[in-house]
PDB file of C-alpha atoms in Angstrom:
ATOM      1  CA  UNK A 210       4.075 -18.984   1.892  1.00  0.00           C
ATOM      2  CA  UNK A 211       5.778 -16.393  -0.295  1.00  0.00           C
ATOM      3  CA  UNK A 212       3.245 -13.930  -1.634  1.00  0.00           C
ATOM      4  CA  UNK A 213       2.675 -10.602  -3.351  1.00  0.00           C
ATOM      5  CA  UNK A 214       0.810  -9.421  -6.484  1.00  0.00           C
ATOM      6  CA  UNK A 215       1.483  -9.592 -10.229  1.00  0.00           C
ATOM      7  CA  UNK A 216      -0.632  -6.572 -11.179  1.00  0.00           C
ATOM      8  CA  UNK A 217       0.355  -2.950 -10.556  1.00  0.00           C
ATOM      9  CA  UNK A 218      -0.792   0.648 -11.065  1.00  0.00           C
ATOM     10  CA  UNK A 219      -1.958   1.908 -14.506  1.00  0.00           C
ATOM     11  CA  UNK A 220       1.402   3.645 -15.019  1.00  0.00           C
ATOM     12  CA  UNK A 221       3.418   1.205 -12.937  1.00  0.00           C
ATOM     13  CA  UNK A 222       6.725  -0.499 -13.554  1.00  0.00           C
ATOM     14  CA  UNK A 223       8.040  -4.063 -13.645  1.00  0.00           C
ATOM     15  CA  UNK A 224       9.000  -4.638 -10.011  1.00  0.00           C
ATOM     16  CA  UNK A 225       6.186  -3.559  -7.653  1.00  0.00           C
ATOM     17  CA  UNK A 226       4.626  -6.842  -6.506  1.00  0.00           C
ATOM     18  CA  UNK A 227       5.941  -8.762  -9.512  1.00  0.00           C
ATOM     19  CA  UNK A 228       9.344  -9.211  -7.856  1.00  0.00           C
ATOM     20  CA  UNK A 229       7.802 -11.032  -4.898  1.00  0.00           C
ATOM     21  CA  UNK A 230       5.996 -13.554  -7.092  1.00  0.00           C
ATOM     22  CA  UNK A 231       8.954 -14.240  -9.381  1.00  0.00           C
ATOM     23  CA  UNK A 232      11.272 -14.648  -6.397  1.00  0.00           C
ATOM     24  CA  UNK A 233       8.778 -17.028  -4.804  1.00  0.00           C
ATOM     25  CA  UNK A 234       8.709 -19.201  -7.915  1.00  0.00           C
ATOM     26  CA  UNK A 235      12.517 -19.174  -8.027  1.00  0.00           C
ATOM     27  CA  UNK A 236      12.519 -20.199  -4.351  1.00  0.00           C
ATOM     28  CA  UNK A 237      10.428 -23.280  -5.182  1.00  0.00           C
ATOM     29  CA  UNK A 238      12.770 -24.166  -8.038  1.00  0.00           C
ATOM     30  CA  UNK A 239      15.838 -23.868  -5.795  1.00  0.00           C
ATOM     31  CA  UNK A 240      14.259 -26.053  -3.105  1.00  0.00           C
ATOM     32  CA  UNK A 241      13.372 -28.671  -5.708  1.00  0.00           C
ATOM     33  CA  UNK A 242      16.727 -28.576  -7.504  1.00  0.00           C
ATOM     34  CA  UNK A 243      18.607 -29.053  -4.228  1.00  0.00           C
ATOM     35  CA  UNK A 244      16.208 -31.692  -2.857  1.00  0.00           C
ATOM     36  CA  UNK A 245      15.390 -29.557   0.182  1.00  0.00           C
ATOM     37  CA  UNK A 246      12.624 -31.219   2.167  1.00  0.00           C
ATOM     38  CA  UNK A 247      10.772 -28.767   4.389  1.00  0.00           C
ATOM     39  CA  UNK A 248       8.853 -29.672   7.523  1.00  0.00           C
ATOM     40  CA  UNK A 249       5.709 -27.947   6.245  1.00  0.00           C
ATOM     41  CA  UNK A 250       4.362 -27.300   2.716  1.00  0.00           C
ATOM     42  CA  UNK A 251       5.863 -24.252   0.980  1.00  0.00           C
ATOM     43  CA  UNK A 252       4.092 -22.355  -1.794  1.00  0.00           C
ATOM     44  CA  UNK A 253       3.561 -19.068  -3.625  1.00  0.00           C
ATOM     45  CA  UNK A 254       0.402 -16.968  -3.683  1.00  0.00           C
ATOM     46  CA  UNK A 255      -0.481 -14.188  -6.144  1.00  0.00           C
ATOM     47  CA  UNK A 256      -2.936 -11.857  -4.405  1.00  0.00           C
ATOM     48  CA  UNK A 257      -5.020 -10.314  -7.216  1.00  0.00           C
ATOM     49  CA  UNK A 258      -5.091  -6.510  -7.148  1.00  0.00           C
ATOM     50  CA  UNK A 259      -4.150  -6.496  -3.450  1.00  0.00           C
ATOM     51  CA  UNK A 260      -7.836  -7.210  -2.771  1.00  0.00           C
ATOM     52  CA  UNK A 261      -7.522 -10.977  -2.652  1.00  0.00           C
ATOM     53  CA  UNK A 262      -5.506 -10.804   0.575  1.00  0.00           C
ATOM     54  CA  UNK A 263      -8.237  -8.599   2.057  1.00  0.00           C
ATOM     55  CA  UNK A 264     -10.912 -11.110   1.042  1.00  0.00           C
ATOM     56  CA  UNK A 265      -8.812 -13.960   2.459  1.00  0.00           C
ATOM     57  CA  UNK A 266      -8.496 -12.059   5.752  1.00  0.00           C
ATOM     58  CA  UNK A 267     -12.257 -11.312   5.676  1.00  0.00           C
ATOM     59  CA  UNK A 268     -11.460  -7.605   5.890  1.00  0.00           C
ATOM     60  CA  UNK A 269     -13.089  -7.126   2.462  1.00  0.00           C
ATOM     61  CA  UNK A 270     -16.264  -8.999   1.563  1.00  0.00           C
ATOM     62  CA  UNK A 271     -16.195 -11.154  -1.550  1.00  0.00           C
ATOM     63  CA  UNK A 272     -19.272  -9.293  -2.805  1.00  0.00           C
ATOM     64  CA  UNK A 273     -17.557  -5.919  -2.465  1.00  0.00           C
ATOM     65  CA  UNK A 274     -14.413  -7.157  -4.227  1.00  0.00           C
ATOM     66  CA  UNK A 275     -16.389  -8.745  -7.060  1.00  0.00           C
ATOM     67  CA  UNK A 276     -18.525  -5.623  -7.613  1.00  0.00           C
ATOM     68  CA  UNK A 277     -15.603  -3.185  -7.916  1.00  0.00           C
ATOM     69  CA  UNK A 278     -15.672  -1.505 -11.353  1.00  0.00           C
ATOM     70  CA  UNK A 279     -12.830  -0.485 -13.625  1.00  0.00           C
ATOM     71  CA  UNK A 280     -11.862   3.211 -13.591  1.00  0.00           C
ATOM     72  CA  UNK A 281     -13.361   3.923 -17.023  1.00  0.00           C
ATOM     73  CA  UNK A 282     -16.049   1.457 -18.051  1.00  0.00           C
ATOM     74  CA  UNK A 283     -18.558  -0.962 -16.582  1.00  0.00           C
ATOM     75  CA  UNK A 284     -16.516  -4.150 -16.275  1.00  0.00           C
ATOM     76  CA  UNK A 285     -16.332  -5.523 -12.736  1.00  0.00           C
ATOM     77  CA  UNK A 286     -13.743  -7.698 -11.049  1.00  0.00           C
ATOM     78  CA  UNK A 287     -16.194 -10.599 -11.166  1.00  0.00           C
ATOM     79  CA  UNK A 288     -17.029 -10.170 -14.852  1.00  0.00           C
ATOM     80  CA  UNK A 289     -13.332 -10.008 -15.762  1.00  0.00           C
ATOM     81  CA  UNK A 290     -12.446 -13.049 -13.650  1.00  0.00           C
ATOM     82  CA  UNK A 291     -15.233 -14.932 -15.398  1.00  0.00           C
ATOM     83  CA  UNK A 292     -14.107 -13.714 -18.834  1.00  0.00           C
ATOM     84  CA  UNK A 293     -10.547 -15.014 -18.389  1.00  0.00           C
ATOM     85  CA  UNK A 294     -11.603 -18.246 -16.698  1.00  0.00           C
ATOM     86  CA  UNK A 295     -10.328 -17.375 -13.212  1.00  0.00           C
ATOM     87  CA  UNK A 296     -13.637 -17.245 -11.321  1.00  0.00           C
ATOM     88  CA  UNK A 297     -13.124 -20.289  -9.138  1.00  0.00           C
ATOM     89  CA  UNK A 298     -15.177 -21.882  -6.387  1.00  0.00           C
ATOM     90  CA  UNK A 299     -12.434 -22.511  -3.793  1.00  0.00           C
ATOM     91  CA  UNK A 300     -13.344 -20.688  -0.554  1.00  0.00           C
ATOM     92  CA  UNK A 301     -11.248 -17.516  -0.305  1.00  0.00           C
ATOM     93  CA  UNK A 302     -10.911 -17.336   3.467  1.00  0.00           C
ATOM     94  CA  UNK A 303      -8.259 -17.766   6.125  1.00  0.00           C
ATOM     95  CA  UNK A 304     -10.649 -20.191   7.826  1.00  0.00           C
ATOM     96  CA  UNK A 305     -10.970 -22.511   4.833  1.00  0.00           C
ATOM     97  CA  UNK A 306      -7.433 -21.938   3.483  1.00  0.00           C
ATOM     98  CA  UNK A 307      -5.141 -21.199   6.462  1.00  0.00           C
ATOM     99  CA  UNK A 308      -1.531 -20.098   5.944  1.00  0.00           C
ATOM    100  CA  UNK A 309       1.249 -20.974   8.398  1.00  0.00           C
ATOM    101  CA  UNK A 310       3.312 -17.834   7.660  1.00  0.00           C
ATOM    102  CA  UNK A 311       3.619 -15.208   4.924  1.00  0.00           C
ATOM    103  CA  UNK A 312       6.837 -13.640   3.602  1.00  0.00           C
ATOM    104  CA  UNK A 313       6.690 -10.849   1.009  1.00  0.00           C
ATOM    105  CA  UNK A 314       9.705  -9.619  -0.949  1.00  0.00           C
ATOM    106  CA  UNK A 315       9.117  -6.121  -2.341  1.00  0.00           C
ATOM    107  CA  UNK A 316      10.938  -3.076  -3.639  1.00  0.00           C
ATOM    108  CA  UNK A 317      11.140  -0.402  -0.954  1.00  0.00           C
ATOM    109  CA  UNK A 318       9.200   2.262  -2.899  1.00  0.00           C
ATOM    110  CA  UNK A 319      11.303   4.868  -1.134  1.00  0.00           C
ATOM    111  CA  UNK A 320      14.895   6.163  -0.974  1.00  0.00           C
ATOM    112  CA  UNK A 321      16.025   5.014   2.480  1.00  0.00           C
ATOM    113  CA  UNK A 322      17.961   1.858   1.530  1.00  0.00           C
ATOM    114  CA  UNK A 323      19.638   3.495  -1.453  1.00  0.00           C
ATOM    115  CA  UNK A 324      20.734   6.510   0.596  1.00  0.00           C
ATOM    116  CA  UNK A 325      22.012   4.290   3.412  1.00  0.00           C
ATOM    117  CA  UNK A 326      23.883   2.019   1.003  1.00  0.00           C
ATOM    118  CA  UNK A 327      22.087  -1.076   2.342  1.00  0.00           C
ATOM    119  CA  UNK A 328      20.998  -4.096   0.316  1.00  0.00           C
ATOM    120  CA  UNK A 329      18.167  -5.349   2.524  1.00  0.00           C
ATOM    121  CA  UNK A 330      15.481  -3.743   4.647  1.00  0.00           C
ATOM    122  CA  UNK A 331      14.093  -5.919   7.440  1.00  0.00           C
ATOM    123  CA  UNK A 332      10.533  -4.631   7.591  1.00  0.00           C
ATOM    124  CA  UNK A 333       9.146  -4.151  11.095  1.00  0.00           C
ATOM    125  CA  UNK A 334       5.653  -3.073  10.111  1.00  0.00           C
ATOM    126  CA  UNK A 335       3.473  -0.821   7.965  1.00  0.00           C
ATOM    127  CA  UNK A 336       2.201   2.688   8.616  1.00  0.00           C
ATOM    128  CA  UNK A 337      -1.399   3.409   9.525  1.00  0.00           C
ATOM    129  CA  UNK A 338      -3.418   5.079   6.798  1.00  0.00           C
ATOM    130  CA  UNK A 339      -6.887   6.306   5.924  1.00  0.00           C
ATOM    131  CA  UNK A 340      -8.363   7.066   2.512  1.00  0.00           C
ATOM    132  CA  UNK A 341     -11.185   9.534   1.971  1.00  0.00           C
ATOM    133  CA  UNK A 342     -13.176  11.041  -0.876  1.00  0.00           C
ATOM    134  CA  UNK A 343     -14.027  14.721  -0.414  1.00  0.00           C
ATOM    135  CA  UNK A 344     -17.040  16.160  -2.296  1.00  0.00           C
ATOM    136  CA  UNK A 345     -17.455  19.907  -2.771  1.00  0.00           C
ATOM    137  CA  UNK A 346     -20.604  21.470  -4.257  1.00  0.00           C
ATOM    138  CA  UNK A 347     -21.105  25.132  -5.175  1.00  0.00           C
ATOM    139  CA  UNK A 348     -20.248  27.528  -7.992  1.00  0.00           C
ATOM    140  CA  UNK A 349     -18.175  29.879  -5.857  1.00  0.00           C
ATOM    141  CA  UNK A 350     -15.650  28.197  -6.487  1.00  0.00           C
ATOM    142  CA  UNK A 351     -15.494  24.434  -5.854  1.00  0.00           C
ATOM    143  CA  UNK A 352     -12.149  23.901  -7.583  1.00  0.00           C
ATOM    144  CA  UNK A 353     -10.454  26.808  -5.834  1.00  0.00           C
ATOM    145  CA  UNK A 354     -11.583  25.450  -2.465  1.00  0.00           C
ATOM    146  CA  UNK A 355     -10.320  21.971  -3.406  1.00  0.00           C
ATOM    147  CA  UNK A 356      -6.905  23.449  -4.230  1.00  0.00           C
ATOM    148  CA  UNK A 357      -6.790  25.141  -0.831  1.00  0.00           C
ATOM    149  CA  UNK A 358      -7.853  21.990   0.999  1.00  0.00           C
ATOM    150  CA  UNK A 359      -5.220  19.879  -0.746  1.00  0.00           C
ATOM    151  CA  UNK A 360      -2.551  22.481   0.032  1.00  0.00           C
ATOM    152  CA  UNK A 361      -3.622  22.629   3.671  1.00  0.00           C
ATOM    153  CA  UNK A 362      -3.664  18.834   4.017  1.00  0.00           C
ATOM    154  CA  UNK A 363      -0.017  18.734   2.927  1.00  0.00           C
ATOM    155  CA  UNK A 364       0.997  21.529   5.309  1.00  0.00           C
ATOM    156  CA  UNK A 365      -0.807  20.021   8.278  1.00  0.00           C
ATOM    157  CA  UNK A 366       0.535  16.531   7.599  1.00  0.00           C
ATOM    158  CA  UNK A 367       4.076  17.924   7.459  1.00  0.00           C
ATOM    159  CA  UNK A 368       3.483  19.623  10.812  1.00  0.00           C
ATOM    160  CA  UNK A 369       2.546  16.236  12.314  1.00  0.00           C
ATOM    161  CA  UNK A 370       5.464  14.443  10.574  1.00  0.00           C
ATOM    162  CA  UNK A 371       2.859  12.508   8.606  1.00  0.00           C
ATOM    163  CA  UNK A 372       1.980  12.271   4.917  1.00  0.00           C
ATOM    164  CA  UNK A 373      -1.016  13.468   2.894  1.00  0.00           C
ATOM    165  CA  UNK A 374      -1.553  13.059  -0.829  1.00  0.00           C
ATOM    166  CA  UNK A 375      -4.260  13.377  -3.460  1.00  0.00           C
ATOM    167  CA  UNK A 376      -4.244  10.991  -6.418  1.00  0.00           C
ATOM    168  CA  UNK A 377      -7.636  11.572  -8.076  1.00  0.00           C
ATOM    169  CA  UNK A 378      -9.471  14.840  -8.767  1.00  0.00           C
ATOM    170  CA  UNK A 379     -12.723  15.063 -10.759  1.00  0.00           C
ATOM    171  CA  UNK A 380     -14.753  18.155 -11.623  1.00  0.00           C
ATOM    172  CA  UNK A 381     -17.875  19.131 -13.550  1.00  0.00           C
ATOM    173  CA  UNK A 382     -18.933  20.484 -15.953  1.00  0.00           C
ATOM    174  CA  UNK A 383     -15.362  20.651 -17.314  1.00  0.00           C
ATOM    175  CA  UNK A 384     -15.734  23.700 -19.529  1.00  0.00           C
ATOM    176  CA  UNK A 385     -13.046  26.359 -20.075  1.00  0.00           C
ATOM    177  CA  UNK A 386     -15.285  29.308 -19.215  1.00  0.00           C
ATOM    178  CA  UNK A 387     -17.477  27.657 -16.574  1.00  0.00           C
ATOM    179  CA  UNK A 388     -16.602  27.657 -12.876  1.00  0.00           C
ATOM    180  CA  UNK A 389     -16.791  24.060 -11.588  1.00  0.00           C
ATOM    181  CA  UNK A 390     -19.897  23.491  -9.488  1.00  0.00           C
ATOM    182  CA  UNK A 391     -18.828  20.092  -8.222  1.00  0.00           C
ATOM    183  CA  UNK A 392     -15.388  18.731  -7.367  1.00  0.00           C
ATOM    184  CA  UNK A 393     -14.370  15.477  -5.730  1.00  0.00           C
ATOM    185  CA  UNK A 394     -10.862  14.442  -4.751  1.00  0.00           C
ATOM    186  CA  UNK A 395      -9.221  11.626  -2.874  1.00  0.00           C
ATOM    187  CA  UNK A 396      -7.218  12.179   0.297  1.00  0.00           C
ATOM    188  CA  UNK A 397      -4.699   9.677   1.648  1.00  0.00           C
ATOM    189  CA  UNK A 398      -3.256  10.380   5.105  1.00  0.00           C
ATOM    190  CA  UNK A 399      -0.713   8.121   6.797  1.00  0.00           C
ATOM    191  CA  UNK A 400       1.716   7.890   9.700  1.00  0.00           C
ATOM    192  CA  UNK A 401       3.528   5.194  11.703  1.00  0.00           C
ATOM    193  CA  UNK A 402       1.175   6.071  14.576  1.00  0.00           C
ATOM    194  CA  UNK A 403      -2.576   5.397  14.708  1.00  0.00           C
ATOM    195  CA  UNK A 404      -2.907   8.311  17.111  1.00  0.00           C
ATOM    196  CA  UNK A 405      -1.261  10.713  14.648  1.00  0.00           C
ATOM    197  CA  UNK A 406      -3.598   9.652  11.840  1.00  0.00           C
ATOM    198  CA  UNK A 407      -6.622  10.182  14.103  1.00  0.00           C
ATOM    199  CA  UNK A 408      -5.369  13.597  15.230  1.00  0.00           C
ATOM    200  CA  UNK A 409      -4.596  14.655  11.656  1.00  0.00           C
ATOM    201  CA  UNK A 410      -8.059  13.612  10.465  1.00  0.00           C
ATOM    202  CA  UNK A 411      -9.686  15.509  13.333  1.00  0.00           C
ATOM    203  CA  UNK A 412      -7.810  18.722  12.516  1.00  0.00           C
ATOM    204  CA  UNK A 413      -8.375  18.398   8.768  1.00  0.00           C
ATOM    205  CA  UNK A 414     -12.125  17.952   9.236  1.00  0.00           C
ATOM    206  CA  UNK A 415     -12.229  21.041  11.442  1.00  0.00           C
ATOM    207  CA  UNK A 416     -10.166  23.204   9.099  1.00  0.00           C
ATOM    208  CA  UNK A 417     -11.863  21.985   5.909  1.00  0.00           C
ATOM    209  CA  UNK A 418     -15.250  22.983   7.364  1.00  0.00           C
ATOM    210  CA  UNK A 419     -13.915  26.434   8.267  1.00  0.00           C
ATOM    211  CA  UNK A 420     -12.476  26.990   4.802  1.00  0.00           C
ATOM    212  CA  UNK A 421     -15.700  25.810   3.147  1.00  0.00           C
ATOM    213  CA  UNK A 422     -17.599  28.428   5.162  1.00  0.00           C
ATOM    214  CA  UNK A 423     -15.183  31.151   4.056  1.00  0.00           C
ATOM    215  CA  UNK A 424     -13.191  31.390   7.293  1.00  0.00           C
ATOM    216  CA  UNK A 425      -9.459  31.859   6.791  1.00  0.00           C
ATOM    217  CA  UNK A 426      -7.059  29.174   8.043  1.00  0.00           C
ATOM    218  CA  UNK A 427      -3.317  29.867   8.100  1.00  0.00           C
ATOM    219  CA  UNK A 428      -3.592  32.623   5.498  1.00  0.00           C
ATOM    220  CA  UNK A 429      -5.059  30.440   2.745  1.00  0.00           C
ATOM    221  CA  UNK A 430      -7.755  33.042   1.992  1.00  0.00           C
ATOM    222  CA  UNK A 431      -5.483  36.082   2.307  1.00  0.00           C
ATOM    223  CA  UNK A 432      -5.875  38.487  -0.607  1.00  0.00           C
ATOM    224  CA  UNK A 433      -8.829  36.577  -2.057  1.00  0.00           C
ATOM    225  CA  UNK A 434     -12.292  37.873  -2.876  1.00  0.00           C
ATOM    226  CA  UNK A 435     -14.783  36.785  -0.190  1.00  0.00           C
ATOM    227  CA  UNK A 436     -16.821  33.831  -1.462  1.00  0.00           C
ATOM    228  CA  UNK A 437     -20.151  32.221  -0.646  1.00  0.00           C
ATOM    229  CA  UNK A 438     -20.109  29.115   1.571  1.00  0.00           C
ATOM    230  CA  UNK A 439     -19.751  25.775  -0.194  1.00  0.00           C
ATOM    231  CA  UNK A 440     -21.116  22.345   0.684  1.00  0.00           C
ATOM    232  CA  UNK A 441     -18.464  19.869   1.849  1.00  0.00           C
ATOM    233  CA  UNK A 442     -18.883  16.127   2.462  1.00  0.00           C
ATOM    234  CA  UNK A 443     -16.437  13.420   3.559  1.00  0.00           C
ATOM    235  CA  UNK A 444     -16.606   9.725   2.698  1.00  0.00           C
ATOM    236  CA  UNK A 445     -14.295   7.256   4.417  1.00  0.00           C
ATOM    237  CA  UNK A 446     -13.096   4.685   1.869  1.00  0.00           C
ATOM    238  CA  UNK A 447     -10.389   2.701   3.667  1.00  0.00           C
ATOM    239  CA  UNK A 448      -9.026   2.414   7.199  1.00  0.00           C
ATOM    240  CA  UNK A 449      -5.830   0.493   7.950  1.00  0.00           C
ATOM    241  CA  UNK A 450      -4.340   0.639  11.422  1.00  0.00           C
ATOM    242  CA  UNK A 451      -0.589   0.478  12.021  1.00  0.00           C
ATOM    243  CA  UNK A 452       0.794  -3.023  11.497  1.00  0.00           C
ATOM    244  CA  UNK A 453       3.545  -4.718  13.502  1.00  0.00           C
ATOM    245  CA  UNK A 454       4.993  -7.851  11.948  1.00  0.00           C
ATOM    246  CA  UNK A 455       5.741 -11.135  13.741  1.00  0.00           C
ATOM    247  CA  UNK A 456       9.077 -11.176  15.637  1.00  0.00           C
ATOM    248  CA  UNK A 457       9.945 -14.754  14.602  1.00  0.00           C
ATOM    249  CA  UNK A 458       9.476 -13.919  10.916  1.00  0.00           C
ATOM    250  CA  UNK A 459      11.498 -10.727  11.332  1.00  0.00           C
ATOM    251  CA  UNK A 460      14.294 -12.679  13.017  1.00  0.00           C
ATOM    252  CA  UNK A 461      14.320 -15.244  10.197  1.00  0.00           C
ATOM    253  CA  UNK A 462      14.812 -12.438   7.666  1.00  0.00           C
ATOM    254  CA  UNK A 463      17.522 -10.730   9.730  1.00  0.00           C
ATOM    255  CA  UNK A 464      19.488 -13.961  10.228  1.00  0.00           C
ATOM    256  CA  UNK A 465      19.199 -14.776   6.526  1.00  0.00           C
ATOM    257  CA  UNK A 466      20.434 -11.334   5.482  1.00  0.00           C
ATOM    258  CA  UNK A 467      23.412 -11.611   7.838  1.00  0.00           C
ATOM    259  CA  UNK A 468      24.186 -15.115   6.560  1.00  0.00           C
ATOM    260  CA  UNK A 469      24.280 -13.898   2.951  1.00  0.00           C
ATOM    261  CA  UNK A 470      25.689 -10.377   3.306  1.00  0.00           C
ATOM    262  CA  UNK A 471      27.415 -10.264   6.687  1.00  0.00           C
ATOM    263  CA  UNK A 472      26.803  -7.998   9.661  1.00  0.00           C
ATOM    264  CA  UNK A 473      25.395  -4.483   9.146  1.00  0.00           C
ATOM    265  CA  UNK A 474      24.334  -5.147   5.535  1.00  0.00           C
ATOM    266  CA  UNK A 475      20.660  -4.846   6.452  1.00  0.00           C
ATOM    267  CA  UNK A 476      18.692  -2.276   8.413  1.00  0.00           C
ATOM    268  CA  UNK A 477      15.342  -2.287  10.158  1.00  0.00           C
ATOM    269  CA  UNK A 478      12.756  -0.302   8.225  1.00  0.00           C
ATOM    270  CA  UNK A 479       9.031   0.475   8.203  1.00  0.00           C
ATOM    271  CA  UNK A 480       6.827   0.540   5.135  1.00  0.00           C
ATOM    272  CA  UNK A 481       5.082   3.750   4.164  1.00  0.00           C
ATOM    273  CA  UNK A 482       2.862   1.950   1.642  1.00  0.00           C
ATOM    274  CA  UNK A 483       0.160  -0.646   2.140  1.00  0.00           C
ATOM    275  CA  UNK A 484       0.800  -4.254   1.101  1.00  0.00           C
ATOM    276  CA  UNK A 485      -0.869  -7.668   1.017  1.00  0.00           C
ATOM    277  CA  UNK A 486       1.119  -8.479   4.145  1.00  0.00           C
ATOM    278  CA  UNK A 487      -1.003  -6.009   6.112  1.00  0.00           C
ATOM    279  CA  UNK A 488      -3.962  -8.339   5.611  1.00  0.00           C
ATOM    280  CA  UNK A 489      -2.133 -11.646   6.046  1.00  0.00           C
ATOM    281  CA  UNK A 490      -0.638 -10.331   9.296  1.00  0.00           C
ATOM    282  CA  UNK A 491      -4.134 -10.349  10.796  1.00  0.00           C
ATOM    283  CA  UNK A 492      -4.288 -14.147  10.688  1.00  0.00           C
ATOM    284  CA  UNK A 493      -0.783 -15.587  10.359  1.00  0.00           C
ATOM    285  CA  UNK A 494       2.833 -14.687  11.238  1.00  0.00           C
ATOM    286  CA  UNK A 495       4.037 -12.260   8.570  1.00  0.00           C
ATOM    287  CA  UNK A 496       6.889 -10.010   7.564  1.00  0.00           C
ATOM    288  CA  UNK A 497       8.371  -8.322   4.497  1.00  0.00           C
ATOM    289  CA  UNK A 498      11.787  -7.955   2.882  1.00  0.00           C
ATOM    290  CA  UNK A 499      12.707  -4.734   1.081  1.00  0.00           C
ATOM    291  CA  UNK A 500      15.358  -4.202  -1.577  1.00  0.00           C
ATOM    292  CA  UNK A 501      16.458  -0.778  -2.880  1.00  0.00           C
ATOM    293  CA  UNK A 502      14.791   0.819  -5.898  1.00  0.00           C
ATOM    294  CA  UNK A 503      16.522   3.514  -7.937  1.00  0.00           C
ATOM    295  CA  UNK A 504      15.716   6.992  -6.652  1.00  0.00           C
ATOM    296  CA  UNK A 505      12.902   5.582  -4.535  1.00  0.00           C
ATOM    297  CA  UNK A 506      10.703   5.680  -7.657  1.00  0.00           C
ATOM    298  CA  UNK A 507       7.693   3.346  -7.830  1.00  0.00           C
ATOM    299  CA  UNK A 508       4.307   3.121  -9.594  1.00  0.00           C
ATOM    300  CA  UNK A 509       6.129   4.504 -12.617  1.00  0.00           C
ATOM    301  CA  UNK A 510       7.759   3.027 -15.752  1.00  0.00           C
ATOM    302  CA  UNK A 511      11.119   4.289 -14.402  1.00  0.00           C
ATOM    303  CA  UNK A 512      10.845   1.901 -11.449  1.00  0.00           C
ATOM    304  CA  UNK A 513      14.095  -0.108 -11.268  1.00  0.00           C
ATOM    305  CA  UNK A 514      16.083  -2.484  -9.091  1.00  0.00           C
ATOM    306  CA  UNK A 515      19.270  -4.061 -10.409  1.00  0.00           C
ATOM    307  CA  UNK A 516      19.503  -7.810 -11.166  1.00  0.00           C
ATOM    308  CA  UNK A 517      21.974  -8.119  -8.284  1.00  0.00           C
ATOM    309  CA  UNK A 518      19.574  -6.439  -5.845  1.00  0.00           C
ATOM    310  CA  UNK A 519      16.710  -8.670  -6.992  1.00  0.00           C
ATOM    311  CA  UNK A 520      18.877 -11.790  -6.658  1.00  0.00           C
ATOM    312  CA  UNK A 521      19.967 -10.869  -3.127  1.00  0.00           C
ATOM    313  CA  UNK A 522      16.353 -10.278  -2.138  1.00  0.00           C
ATOM    314  CA  UNK A 523      15.347 -13.657  -3.555  1.00  0.00           C
ATOM    315  CA  UNK A 524      18.172 -15.369  -1.645  1.00  0.00           C
ATOM    316  CA  UNK A 525      17.079 -13.754   1.607  1.00  0.00           C
ATOM    317  CA  UNK A 526      13.467 -14.758   0.936  1.00  0.00           C
ATOM    318  CA  UNK A 527      14.409 -18.387   0.316  1.00  0.00           C
ATOM    319  CA  UNK A 528      16.602 -18.643   3.402  1.00  0.00           C
ATOM    320  CA  UNK A 529      14.053 -16.862   5.598  1.00  0.00           C
ATOM    321  CA  UNK A 530      11.273 -19.260   4.602  1.00  0.00           C
ATOM    322  CA  UNK A 531      13.479 -22.293   5.309  1.00  0.00           C
ATOM    323  CA  UNK A 532      14.673 -20.856   8.637  1.00  0.00           C
ATOM    324  CA  UNK A 533      11.126 -20.152   9.762  1.00  0.00           C
ATOM    325  CA  UNK A 534      10.013 -23.618   8.630  1.00  0.00           C
ATOM    326  CA  UNK A 535      12.700 -25.168  10.853  1.00  0.00           C
ATOM    327  CA  UNK A 536      11.783 -22.888  13.753  1.00  0.00           C
ATOM    328  CA  UNK A 537       8.164 -24.079  13.663  1.00  0.00           C
ATOM    329  CA  UNK A 538       9.168 -27.688  14.396  1.00  0.00           C
TER     330      UNK A 538
END
């Protein structure tokens, strides 16, 4: 199976996920046009919102996925699926709908391939990551503390050769001359190592508590007016352990890249972002294929991969699926 997702981020581009589906459809057309008869059925799957793969893997309950609301409004996934006529009754489970193998073509969403001058990344696995929501309550001063915590998370992650980022920040009451009494922000921490993610979380929890109580950490409070303690709460939203892809799928991609481009045209690479393949890997042999994207930019209208790069990726995908199909015999 070739799979990915057709939807993207609110300010996303035209390649994230979409490339994998279009290439999969082109793969089917090529196989049909050239009368290629595979040993096993070959298809394409569009994993809606990157949740469908989680539901299929039974890592996300169908109820939880259906009840998820839009960012601004009351529409749910279930209500929107029903509205557009896509609320089906086929069991969405690896038990009822097993997959023999899953290959996902995707833009890299990073600068490594472009800097190395390579056309293909043979993806070995995906980094571990955890997502949290941090809630701060108190008028003295919730937003200032949030700024310090976000700054510290970046510093500490860098120290551990990991990553930390914040994508959503909300505050109330939202008035020019009123100090925010409540702030919430998201925290995403990730690393190739599960142990590093656990260690980073442990140290962040310790330091966040100290800063909330007014205790200085690494000079973040230096020169500031002493403040009253603030209430701090953590909520764990998502946990994804480090993923290692199937060696036979990886080998099929590597051999295909060498067949098309020659030796040394591809490099082994790990993914820093989460993908549908993280979920499929739990229940079937899986790997991914990366192509370069300009400047490493993704989740942005400037996201771009050239037609040649997309075509090469699609060729590698098609060959890899056929090679793996033959290997299964």
